[in-house]
Coordinates of C-alpha atoms and ligand atoms in Angstrom, one line a residue:
X24 CA 84.7 94.2 100.3
X25 CA 83.2 95.2 96.7
X26 CA 84.6 92.4 94.3
X27 CA 83.8 92.2 90.6
X28 CA 84.5 88.4 90.8
X29 CA 83.0 87.3 94.1
X30 CA 83.9 83.8 93.5
X31 CA 87.5 84.5 94.6
X32 CA 86.6 84.9 98.1
X33 CA 86.9 81.5 99.3
X34 CA 86.6 80.1 103.1
X35 CA 86.7 76.4 102.5
X36 CA 89.5 74.0 102.5
X37 CA 91.0 73.3 98.9
X38 CA 91.8 69.8 98.9
X39 CA 92.5 67.5 95.8
X40 CA 91.0 70.1 93.6
X41 CA 87.9 70.4 95.6
X42 CA 86.3 72.8 97.9
X43 CA 85.7 71.0 101.2
X44 CA 83.5 72.7 104.0
X45 CA 84.0 72.1 107.3
X46 CA 82.2 73.0 110.7
X47 CA 85.5 73.8 112.5
X48 CA 86.1 77.4 111.5
X49 CA 88.1 80.7 112.5
X50 CA 87.7 84.1 112.2
X51 CA 89.8 86.2 109.8
X52 CA 90.0 89.6 111.1
X53 CA 90.7 92.9 109.1
X54 CA 93.6 94.8 111.1
X55 CA 92.3 98.0 110.1
X56 CA 89.0 97.6 111.9
X57 CA 89.3 94.5 114.1
X58 CA 86.2 93.4 112.4
X59 CA 85.7 89.7 111.3
X60 CA 85.9 89.5 107.4
X61 CA 85.3 85.8 107.0
X62 CA 85.2 82.5 108.9
X63 CA 87.8 80.1 107.4
X64 CA 87.7 76.2 107.5
X65 CA 90.4 74.7 109.9
X66 CA 92.1 71.6 108.4
X67 CA 93.3 68.6 110.4
X68 CA 95.8 66.0 110.1
X69 CA 93.3 64.3 108.1
X70 CA 93.0 67.1 105.5
X71 CA 96.9 67.1 105.2
X72 CA 96.8 63.3 104.4
X73 CA 94.2 63.5 102.1
X74 CA 96.0 66.6 100.4
X75 CA 99.2 64.6 100.2
X76 CA 97.3 61.4 98.6
X77 CA 95.9 63.6 95.9
X78 CA 99.1 65.4 95.4
X79 CA 100.9 62.0 94.7
X80 CA 98.5 61.1 92.1
X81 CA 98.7 64.7 90.4
X82 CA 102.3 64.8 90.5
X83 CA 102.7 61.5 88.7
X84 CA 100.6 63.0 85.9
X85 CA 102.2 66.6 86.0
X86 CA 105.8 65.2 86.0
X87 CA 105.2 63.8 82.6
X88 CA 104.0 66.8 80.7
X89 CA 106.4 68.6 78.5
X90 CA 107.9 71.8 79.5
X91 CA 105.8 73.7 77.1
X92 CA 102.5 72.6 79.0
X93 CA 104.1 73.6 82.2
X94 CA 105.2 76.9 80.7
X95 CA 101.5 77.5 79.3
X96 CA 99.8 76.8 82.8
X97 CA 102.1 79.0 84.6
X98 CA 101.8 81.8 81.7
X99 CA 98.0 81.4 82.2
X100 CA 98.2 81.9 85.9
X101 CA 100.2 85.0 85.7
X102 CA 97.4 86.4 83.2
X103 CA 94.7 85.3 85.6
X104 CA 96.4 87.4 88.5
X105 CA 96.8 90.3 86.5
X106 CA 93.1 89.9 85.2
X107 CA 92.1 89.9 88.7
X108 CA 94.6 92.5 90.1
X109 CA 91.9 94.8 91.6
X110 CA 89.9 92.0 93.4
X111 CA 93.1 90.2 94.6
X112 CA 94.5 93.2 96.0
X113 CA 91.2 94.2 97.7
X114 CA 91.2 90.8 99.3
X115 CA 95.0 91.1 100.5
X116 CA 94.3 94.6 102.1
X117 CA 91.2 93.5 104.1
X118 CA 93.1 90.7 105.6
X119 CA 96.6 92.2 105.9
X120 CA 96.1 95.9 106.0
X121 CA 98.7 97.2 103.6
X122 CA 97.6 100.3 101.3
X123 CA 95.8 99.0 98.2
X124 CA 98.3 100.5 95.9
X125 CA 100.9 98.3 97.7
X126 CA 98.7 95.3 97.6
X127 CA 98.1 95.6 93.9
X128 CA 102.0 95.9 93.7
X129 CA 102.3 92.5 95.3
X130 CA 100.0 90.7 93.0
X131 CA 101.8 92.2 90.1
X132 CA 104.8 90.8 92.1
X133 CA 103.3 87.5 92.5
X134 CA 102.1 87.4 88.8
X135 CA 105.9 88.0 88.1
X136 CA 106.9 84.7 89.7
X137 CA 104.4 82.9 87.4
X138 CA 105.6 84.9 84.6
X139 CA 109.4 84.1 85.2
X140 CA 108.9 80.5 85.9
X141 CA 106.7 79.9 83.1
X142 CA 110.1 81.1 81.1
X143 CA 112.3 78.9 83.3
X144 CA 110.4 75.8 82.9
X145 CA 111.7 75.2 79.3
X146 CA 115.3 75.5 80.7
X147 CA 115.6 72.8 83.2
X148 CA 118.8 71.7 81.4
X149 CA 120.9 68.8 82.2
X150 CA 124.6 68.1 81.5
X151 CA 126.9 65.4 79.7
X152 CA 130.3 64.8 81.3
X153 CA 133.2 63.5 79.5
X154 CA 133.5 60.2 80.6
X155 CA 136.0 58.1 82.7
X156 CA 136.1 55.0 80.6
X157 CA 135.8 54.5 76.8
X158 CA 132.8 52.5 76.8
X159 CA 130.8 54.9 79.0
X160 CA 128.6 58.0 78.8
X161 CA 127.9 60.1 81.8
X162 CA 124.6 62.1 82.1
X163 CA 123.1 64.5 84.5
X164 CA 119.1 64.8 84.4
X165 CA 117.2 67.3 86.7
X166 CA 114.0 65.6 88.0
X167 CA 111.3 67.2 89.9
X168 CA 111.5 66.5 93.6
X169 CA 108.2 65.1 94.0
X170 CA 105.4 66.4 96.4
X171 CA 106.5 69.5 98.2
X172 CA 105.0 71.4 101.3
X173 CA 105.0 75.2 101.8
X174 CA 104.4 77.1 105.0
X175 CA 104.0 81.0 104.5
X176 CA 103.7 84.1 106.4
X177 CA 101.1 86.8 106.5
X178 CA 103.3 89.8 105.4
X179 CA 103.2 89.0 101.6
X180 CA 100.1 86.7 101.7
X181 CA 100.2 86.5 97.6
X182 CA 103.9 86.7 96.5
X183 CA 105.4 84.5 99.3
X184 CA 103.2 81.6 97.8
X185 CA 103.8 82.4 94.3
X186 CA 107.6 82.2 94.7
X187 CA 107.2 78.6 96.0
X188 CA 104.3 77.5 94.0
X189 CA 105.5 78.8 90.6
X190 CA 108.7 76.9 90.6
X191 CA 107.1 73.9 92.0
X192 CA 104.8 73.7 89.0
X193 CA 107.5 74.6 86.5
X194 CA 110.0 71.4 87.9
X195 CA 107.0 69.1 87.7
X196 CA 106.3 68.9 91.5
X197 CA 103.1 69.1 93.5
X198 CA 102.7 71.5 96.4
X199 CA 100.5 71.4 99.8
X200 CA 100.4 74.7 101.3
X201 CA 99.7 75.9 104.7
X202 CA 99.2 79.4 104.8
X203 CA 99.6 82.2 107.6
X204 CA 96.6 82.0 109.9
X205 CA 96.2 85.7 109.6
X206 CA 96.1 85.8 105.8
X207 CA 94.4 82.6 104.4
X208 CA 92.1 84.5 102.0
X209 CA 94.9 85.4 99.5
X210 CA 95.8 81.8 99.6
X211 CA 92.4 80.6 98.7
X212 CA 91.9 83.2 96.1
X213 CA 95.0 81.9 94.3
X214 CA 93.7 78.4 94.5
X215 CA 90.4 79.3 93.0
X216 CA 92.6 80.6 90.1
X217 CA 94.5 77.2 90.0
X218 CA 91.2 75.5 90.1
X219 CA 90.2 77.4 87.0
X220 CA 93.5 76.5 85.2
X221 CA 94.6 73.8 83.0
X222 CA 96.4 72.0 86.0
X223 CA 95.6 68.6 87.2
X224 CA 93.3 68.6 90.4
X225 CA 95.2 68.0 93.5
X226 CA 98.6 69.4 92.2
X227 CA 98.0 72.4 94.7
X228 CA 96.1 71.9 97.9
X229 CA 95.4 74.6 100.6
X230 CA 95.1 73.6 104.4
X231 CA 94.5 76.4 106.4
X232 CA 94.2 76.8 110.1
X233 CA 94.5 79.1 113.2
X234 CA 97.6 79.7 115.2
X235 CA 96.7 76.5 117.4
X236 CA 96.4 74.5 114.4
X237 CA 99.9 75.6 113.1
X238 CA 102.1 73.2 115.1
X239 CA 99.9 70.1 114.2
X240 CA 99.7 70.9 110.6
X241 CA 103.3 71.8 110.4
X242 CA 104.2 68.5 112.2
X243 CA 102.0 66.2 109.9
X244 CA 103.7 68.0 106.8
X245 CA 107.2 67.6 108.1
X246 CA 106.6 63.9 109.1
X247 CA 105.0 62.5 106.1
X248 CA 107.5 60.4 104.1
X249 CA 105.7 61.1 100.9
X250 CA 106.5 64.8 101.0
X251 CA 110.1 65.2 99.7
X252 CA 110.5 69.0 100.2
X253 CA 109.5 71.8 102.5
X254 CA 109.6 75.5 101.6
X255 CA 109.1 77.8 104.8
X256 CA 109.3 81.6 104.9
X257 CA 108.7 82.6 108.6
X258 CA 110.6 83.3 111.9
X259 CA 113.9 81.9 112.4
X260 CA 112.4 80.3 115.7
X261 CA 110.1 78.2 113.7
X262 CA 112.2 77.8 110.9
X263 CA 114.8 75.6 113.2
X264 CA 111.8 73.7 114.7
X265 CA 110.8 72.7 111.1
X266 CA 114.2 71.8 110.0
X267 CA 114.4 69.5 113.1
X268 CA 111.2 67.9 112.1
X269 CA 112.2 67.0 108.8
X270 CA 115.2 65.5 109.8
X271 CA 113.3 62.3 110.3
X272 CA 112.4 61.9 106.8
X273 CA 115.4 63.8 105.4
X274 CA 113.4 66.0 103.4
X275 CA 115.1 69.0 101.0
X276 CA 114.4 71.9 103.1
X277 CA 114.6 75.8 101.9
X278 CA 114.0 78.4 104.8
X279 CA 113.8 82.0 104.3
X280 CA 113.9 83.4 107.8
X281 CA 114.4 86.4 109.9
X282 CA 116.8 89.3 109.0
X283 CA 118.3 92.0 110.9
X284 CA 119.3 94.3 107.8
X285 CA 121.9 97.0 108.2
X286 CA 121.3 100.1 106.4
X287 CA 124.4 102.3 105.9
X288 CA 124.7 105.7 104.7
X289 CA 128.3 107.0 103.9
X290 CA 129.1 110.6 104.1
X291 CA 129.9 110.5 100.4
X292 CA 126.1 109.1 99.6
X293 CA 123.5 110.8 97.6
X294 CA 121.5 111.7 100.4
X295 CA 118.1 112.2 98.6
X296 CA 118.7 108.5 97.2
X297 CA 119.5 107.5 100.8
X298 CA 116.3 109.0 102.2
X299 CA 114.0 107.5 99.4
X300 CA 116.0 104.2 100.0
X301 CA 115.0 104.2 104.0
X302 CA 111.4 105.3 103.3
X303 CA 110.8 102.3 101.0
X304 CA 112.7 100.0 103.0
X305 CA 111.7 100.9 106.4
X306 CA 108.1 102.0 105.8
X307 CA 106.8 99.9 103.0
X308 CA 104.1 97.3 104.5
X309 CA 104.5 99.4 107.8
X310 CA 108.1 97.9 108.1
X311 CA 106.7 94.3 108.3
X312 CA 109.1 92.9 105.9
X313 CA 112.2 90.5 106.6
X314 CA 114.4 92.8 104.4
X315 CA 113.2 95.9 106.1
X316 CA 116.2 98.2 107.2
X317 CA 116.3 97.5 110.9
X318 CA 119.7 99.3 112.1
X319 CA 120.4 102.4 110.2
X320 CA 124.0 103.5 110.5
X321 CA 124.8 107.1 109.3
X322 CA 128.1 108.4 109.0
X323 CA 128.9 111.4 111.3
X324 CA 129.5 114.0 108.6
X325 CA 125.8 113.8 107.3
X326 CA 124.1 112.7 110.4
X327 CA 122.4 115.8 111.4
X328 CA 121.4 116.5 108.0
X329 CA 120.0 113.3 107.3
X330 CA 118.2 113.1 110.6
X331 CA 116.2 116.3 109.6
X332 CA 115.4 115.5 106.0
X333 CA 114.3 112.2 107.1
X334 CA 112.1 113.6 109.8
X335 CA 110.1 115.6 107.2
X336 CA 109.7 112.7 105.1
X337 CA 108.3 110.7 107.9
X338 CA 105.9 113.2 109.3
X339 CA 104.4 113.3 105.7
X340 CA 103.3 109.6 105.7
X341 CA 99.5 109.3 106.0
X342 CA 98.3 106.7 108.4
X343 CA 95.2 105.0 107.7
X344 CA 93.1 101.9 106.7
X345 CA 94.8 100.3 103.5
X346 CA 91.4 100.5 101.7
X347 CA 91.3 104.4 101.9
X348 CA 92.7 105.9 98.9
X349 CA 95.0 108.5 100.6
X350 CA 96.9 106.1 103.2
X351 CA 100.4 105.5 102.6
X352 CA 100.9 103.4 105.7
X353 CA 98.1 100.9 107.1
X354 CA 97.9 99.3 110.5
X355 CA 100.0 96.4 112.1
X356 CA 99.0 93.1 111.6
X357 CA 98.1 92.3 115.3
X358 CA 98.3 93.8 118.8
X359 CA 101.1 91.9 119.5
X360 CA 103.0 93.4 116.6
X361 CA 102.2 96.8 117.9
X362 CA 103.2 96.1 121.5
X363 CA 106.6 94.8 120.1
X364 CA 107.1 98.2 118.4
X365 CA 106.5 100.0 121.5
X366 CA 108.7 97.9 123.6
X367 CA 111.5 98.4 121.0
X368 CA 110.9 102.1 121.3
X369 CA 110.7 102.0 125.1
X370 CA 113.8 100.1 125.3
X371 CA 115.9 102.3 123.0
X372 CA 114.9 105.3 124.8
X373 CA 115.7 103.8 128.1
X374 CA 119.1 103.2 126.7
X375 CA 119.7 106.9 125.7
X376 CA 118.1 107.2 122.2
X377 CA 116.4 110.5 121.4
X378 CA 112.7 110.5 120.2
X379 CA 112.6 113.0 117.1
X380 CA 108.9 112.0 116.1
X381 CA 106.1 109.5 116.8
X382 CA 107.0 106.6 119.4
X383 CA 103.3 105.9 120.2
X384 CA 100.2 104.0 118.8
X385 CA 98.1 106.3 116.5
X386 CA 95.2 108.1 118.0
X387 CA 93.0 106.1 115.3
X388 CA 93.7 103.2 117.8
X389 CA 93.5 99.5 117.0
X390 CA 96.9 98.4 115.8
X391 CA 97.9 101.8 113.9
X392 CA 101.5 103.5 115.0
X393 CA 102.5 106.7 114.5
X394 CA 105.6 106.4 111.8
X395 CA 108.6 107.1 114.3
X396 CA 112.2 108.3 114.4
X397 CA 114.7 107.9 116.9
X398 CA 118.5 109.0 116.9
X399 CA 121.6 107.6 118.9
X400 CA 120.1 104.3 118.9
X401 CA 122.7 102.0 120.7
X402 CA 124.0 98.7 119.5
X403 CA 122.8 97.1 122.7
X404 CA 119.2 98.0 122.3
X405 CA 116.4 95.6 121.1
X406 CA 116.1 97.6 117.9
X407 CA 119.6 96.2 117.0
X408 CA 119.3 92.6 118.0
X409 CA 115.7 91.8 116.9
X410 CA 113.4 92.8 113.8
X411 CA 111.2 95.5 114.9
X412 CA 108.8 94.8 112.3
X413 CA 107.1 98.3 112.4
X414 CA 107.4 101.7 111.2
X415 CA 110.0 103.0 113.5
X416 CA 113.4 103.9 112.3
X417 CA 116.3 104.2 114.5
X418 CA 119.7 105.8 113.6
X419 CA 123.1 105.1 114.8
X420 CA 125.9 107.4 113.9
X421 CA 129.5 106.0 113.0
X422 CA 132.9 107.3 112.1
X423 CA 134.9 104.8 110.0
X424 CA 134.0 102.2 107.2
X425 CA 135.7 99.3 109.2
X426 CA 133.7 100.1 112.3
X427 CA 130.4 100.2 110.6
X428 CA 130.8 96.9 108.4
X429 CA 132.0 95.1 111.8
X430 CA 128.8 96.4 113.6
X431 CA 126.8 95.3 110.6
X432 CA 127.9 91.8 110.6
X433 CA 127.6 91.5 114.2
X434 CA 124.5 89.3 114.2
X435 CA 123.4 85.9 113.7
X436 CA 121.4 87.1 110.8
X437 CA 122.3 87.7 107.3
X438 CA 119.6 88.1 104.9
X439 CA 119.6 91.9 103.4
X440 CA 122.0 94.8 103.7
X441 CA 121.9 98.2 102.2
X442 CA 124.7 101.0 101.8
X443 CA 124.8 104.3 100.1
X444 CA 127.9 105.6 98.9
X445 CA 129.2 107.4 95.5
X446 CA 132.8 105.9 96.0
X447 CA 133.3 103.1 93.4
X448 CA 135.9 101.2 95.2
X449 CA 133.9 101.4 98.4
X450 CA 130.7 100.1 96.8
X451 CA 132.6 96.7 95.6
X452 CA 134.6 96.6 99.1
X453 CA 131.6 97.0 101.5
X454 CA 129.4 94.8 99.4
X455 CA 131.9 91.9 99.5
X456 CA 132.5 92.3 103.3
X457 CA 129.0 92.3 104.2
X458 CA 127.9 88.9 105.6
X459 CA 124.5 88.8 103.9
X460 CA 122.8 86.8 101.2
X461 CA 121.7 90.1 99.3
X462 CA 123.1 93.6 99.2
X463 CA 121.5 96.7 97.9
X464 CA 124.0 99.3 96.9
X465 CA 122.4 102.8 96.3
X466 CA 118.8 101.5 96.6
X467 CA 116.5 100.1 99.2
X468 CA 114.2 98.1 96.9
X469 CA 116.2 94.6 95.8
X470 CA 113.3 92.0 95.6
X471 CA 112.5 90.8 91.9
X472 CA 111.6 87.3 90.3
X473 CA 114.8 87.4 88.3
X474 CA 117.0 87.5 91.2
X475 CA 117.9 85.1 94.0
X476 CA 116.2 85.8 97.2
X477 CA 117.5 84.3 100.5
X478 CA 120.1 84.6 103.4
X479 CA 123.2 83.4 105.1
X480 CA 123.9 82.6 108.6
X481 CA 120.6 81.9 110.6
X482 CA 118.5 83.8 107.9
X483 CA 118.1 80.6 105.9
X484 CA 118.9 78.0 103.4
X485 CA 118.3 78.1 99.8
X486 CA 117.2 80.6 97.3
X487 CA 113.9 81.6 95.8
X488 CA 113.4 83.3 92.4
X489 CA 115.9 83.5 89.8
X490 CA 117.3 80.1 87.8
X491 CA 118.5 79.1 91.4
X492 CA 114.9 79.2 92.7
X493 CA 114.1 76.3 90.3
X494 CA 117.1 74.2 91.6
X495 CA 115.4 73.9 94.8
X496 CA 112.6 71.9 93.2
X497 CA 114.8 69.4 91.3
X498 CA 116.8 66.6 92.1
X499 CA 119.8 65.9 90.3
X500 CA 120.1 62.3 88.9
X501 CA 123.4 61.0 87.5
X502 CA 122.8 58.3 84.8
X503 CA 125.8 56.1 83.7
X504 CA 125.6 54.4 80.4
X505 CA 128.3 51.7 80.2
X506 CA 128.7 48.7 77.8
X507 CA 129.0 51.0 74.8
X508 CA 131.7 48.7 73.4
X509 CA 134.8 50.8 72.6
Ligands
ADP696 P1 105.5 85.3 112.4 O1 106.1 85.7 113.7 O2 105.9 86.4 111.3 O3 104.1 85.0 112.2 P2 105.8 82.5 112.3 O4 107.3 81.9 111.8 O5 105.5 82.4 113.6 O6 106.1 84.2 111.7 O7 104.8 82.3 111.3 C1 105.1 81.7 110.0 C2 104.3 80.6 109.3 O8 104.7 79.5 110.3 C3 102.8 80.6 109.5 O9 102.3 80.0 108.5 C4 102.7 80.0 110.8 O10 101.2 79.8 111.0 C5 103.5 78.9 110.9 N1 103.8 78.4 111.9 C6 104.0 79.0 113.2 N2 104.5 78.1 114.2 C7 104.5 76.8 113.6 C8 104.9 75.7 114.1 N3 105.2 75.5 115.2 N4 104.8 74.6 113.1 C9 104.7 74.7 111.9 N5 104.4 76.1 111.4 C10 104.1 77.0 112.4

């Protein structure tokens, strides 16, 4: 990895504003090569305790800063991310695998959260309420929640942190982060930029660890009464566990969990736009996003044409290491992820799905998988009940709008949903009838810092990004002033 600022490649714990070495370390692997790229320090329960102690001290100072100071700090972080975009993207691609252009896009997206919440920091408005008696005045203030904890996934190693850290800082909170075991280097690079910024030591700490450490560190964060909020992005299984653990201290909890996004193409759709939508929604990040199209329903009248045009586009993808300039699709994160995609393809075929292209590991070996297209994937298949989280698109034909909306909603998940139509009345009807927190109409790309990201049903609690993302980091305080003597 060639970095112009080698100081961004950090491998120690970042606690209380200091880099703390540790003898206990674990290997971080480049998924494109299987080689170790760094040995990162493993945190313990004591590290969590020290981080929370420092966070409390820093937060008491930070909550008393003006909104303008917090704005300036966040805007400075946004600038710092952009100034180091190439290095941060190189680190991200090395540990996560996505093509460099996508990694650079993620850094800009992460910077976007710092920029957005810099602006929102000055709009943490309160309310006055017409009083219930003449001698009183009723006020509502929004105050910082306090010290928060974040647990983040590997698929967006920078942006998923930014969208928790930026609103926390904007609201006047501190944050202790446990990043995903596969991708701690992006988190530590961000910590280095925070260390260089005008932000109190201890306001942000990073406690990394391997998969064996995850549950111990998670439990320490959930049970600590000084932590008043947990923000988690990851699987529904772990989210439920953390929600239970947070019950003992009644923490505020935001959860961004798994999805099972339906992607519906009606006969009246602009097919080229729908194919562009599937390509970005299904194959970006090798299909490893919680808003990836998972079940692709195509109406009978355009099913054959859609299949053949999508087939051409899929075969044009270039599989290779993210660091190679020509690659448009990188490796999967781990062997387990590759096995899951294989299992989904095998299961769908055993239930009658037809393989149009791909369907097997790539000849490059490792965790590369050939971009895949299947047709006639039944609703009983694993591809329809679980996130495939890989570059395998499965098409399912349908006849009527009522039938497809019912099928789309027939899942415990409700994160994102997409559909393509040129019928105005249908666009309103279907978007209102889909049970999901987010809907893309005639687009496969919906994420942006200005908009509320989050799900319904078992896809989560709360929203990130937008002005609603800041609400997650503030508590409402009602003040009743009496005795005003009228
Ligand atoms: P994925 O399957 O995509 O890796 P996970 O939900 O397993 O999703 O992981 C998301 C984050 O949750 C990671 O930071 C991981 O280390 C963490 N994690 C996994 N298991 C636990 C656990 N038992 N307690 C706390 N955190 C956990």
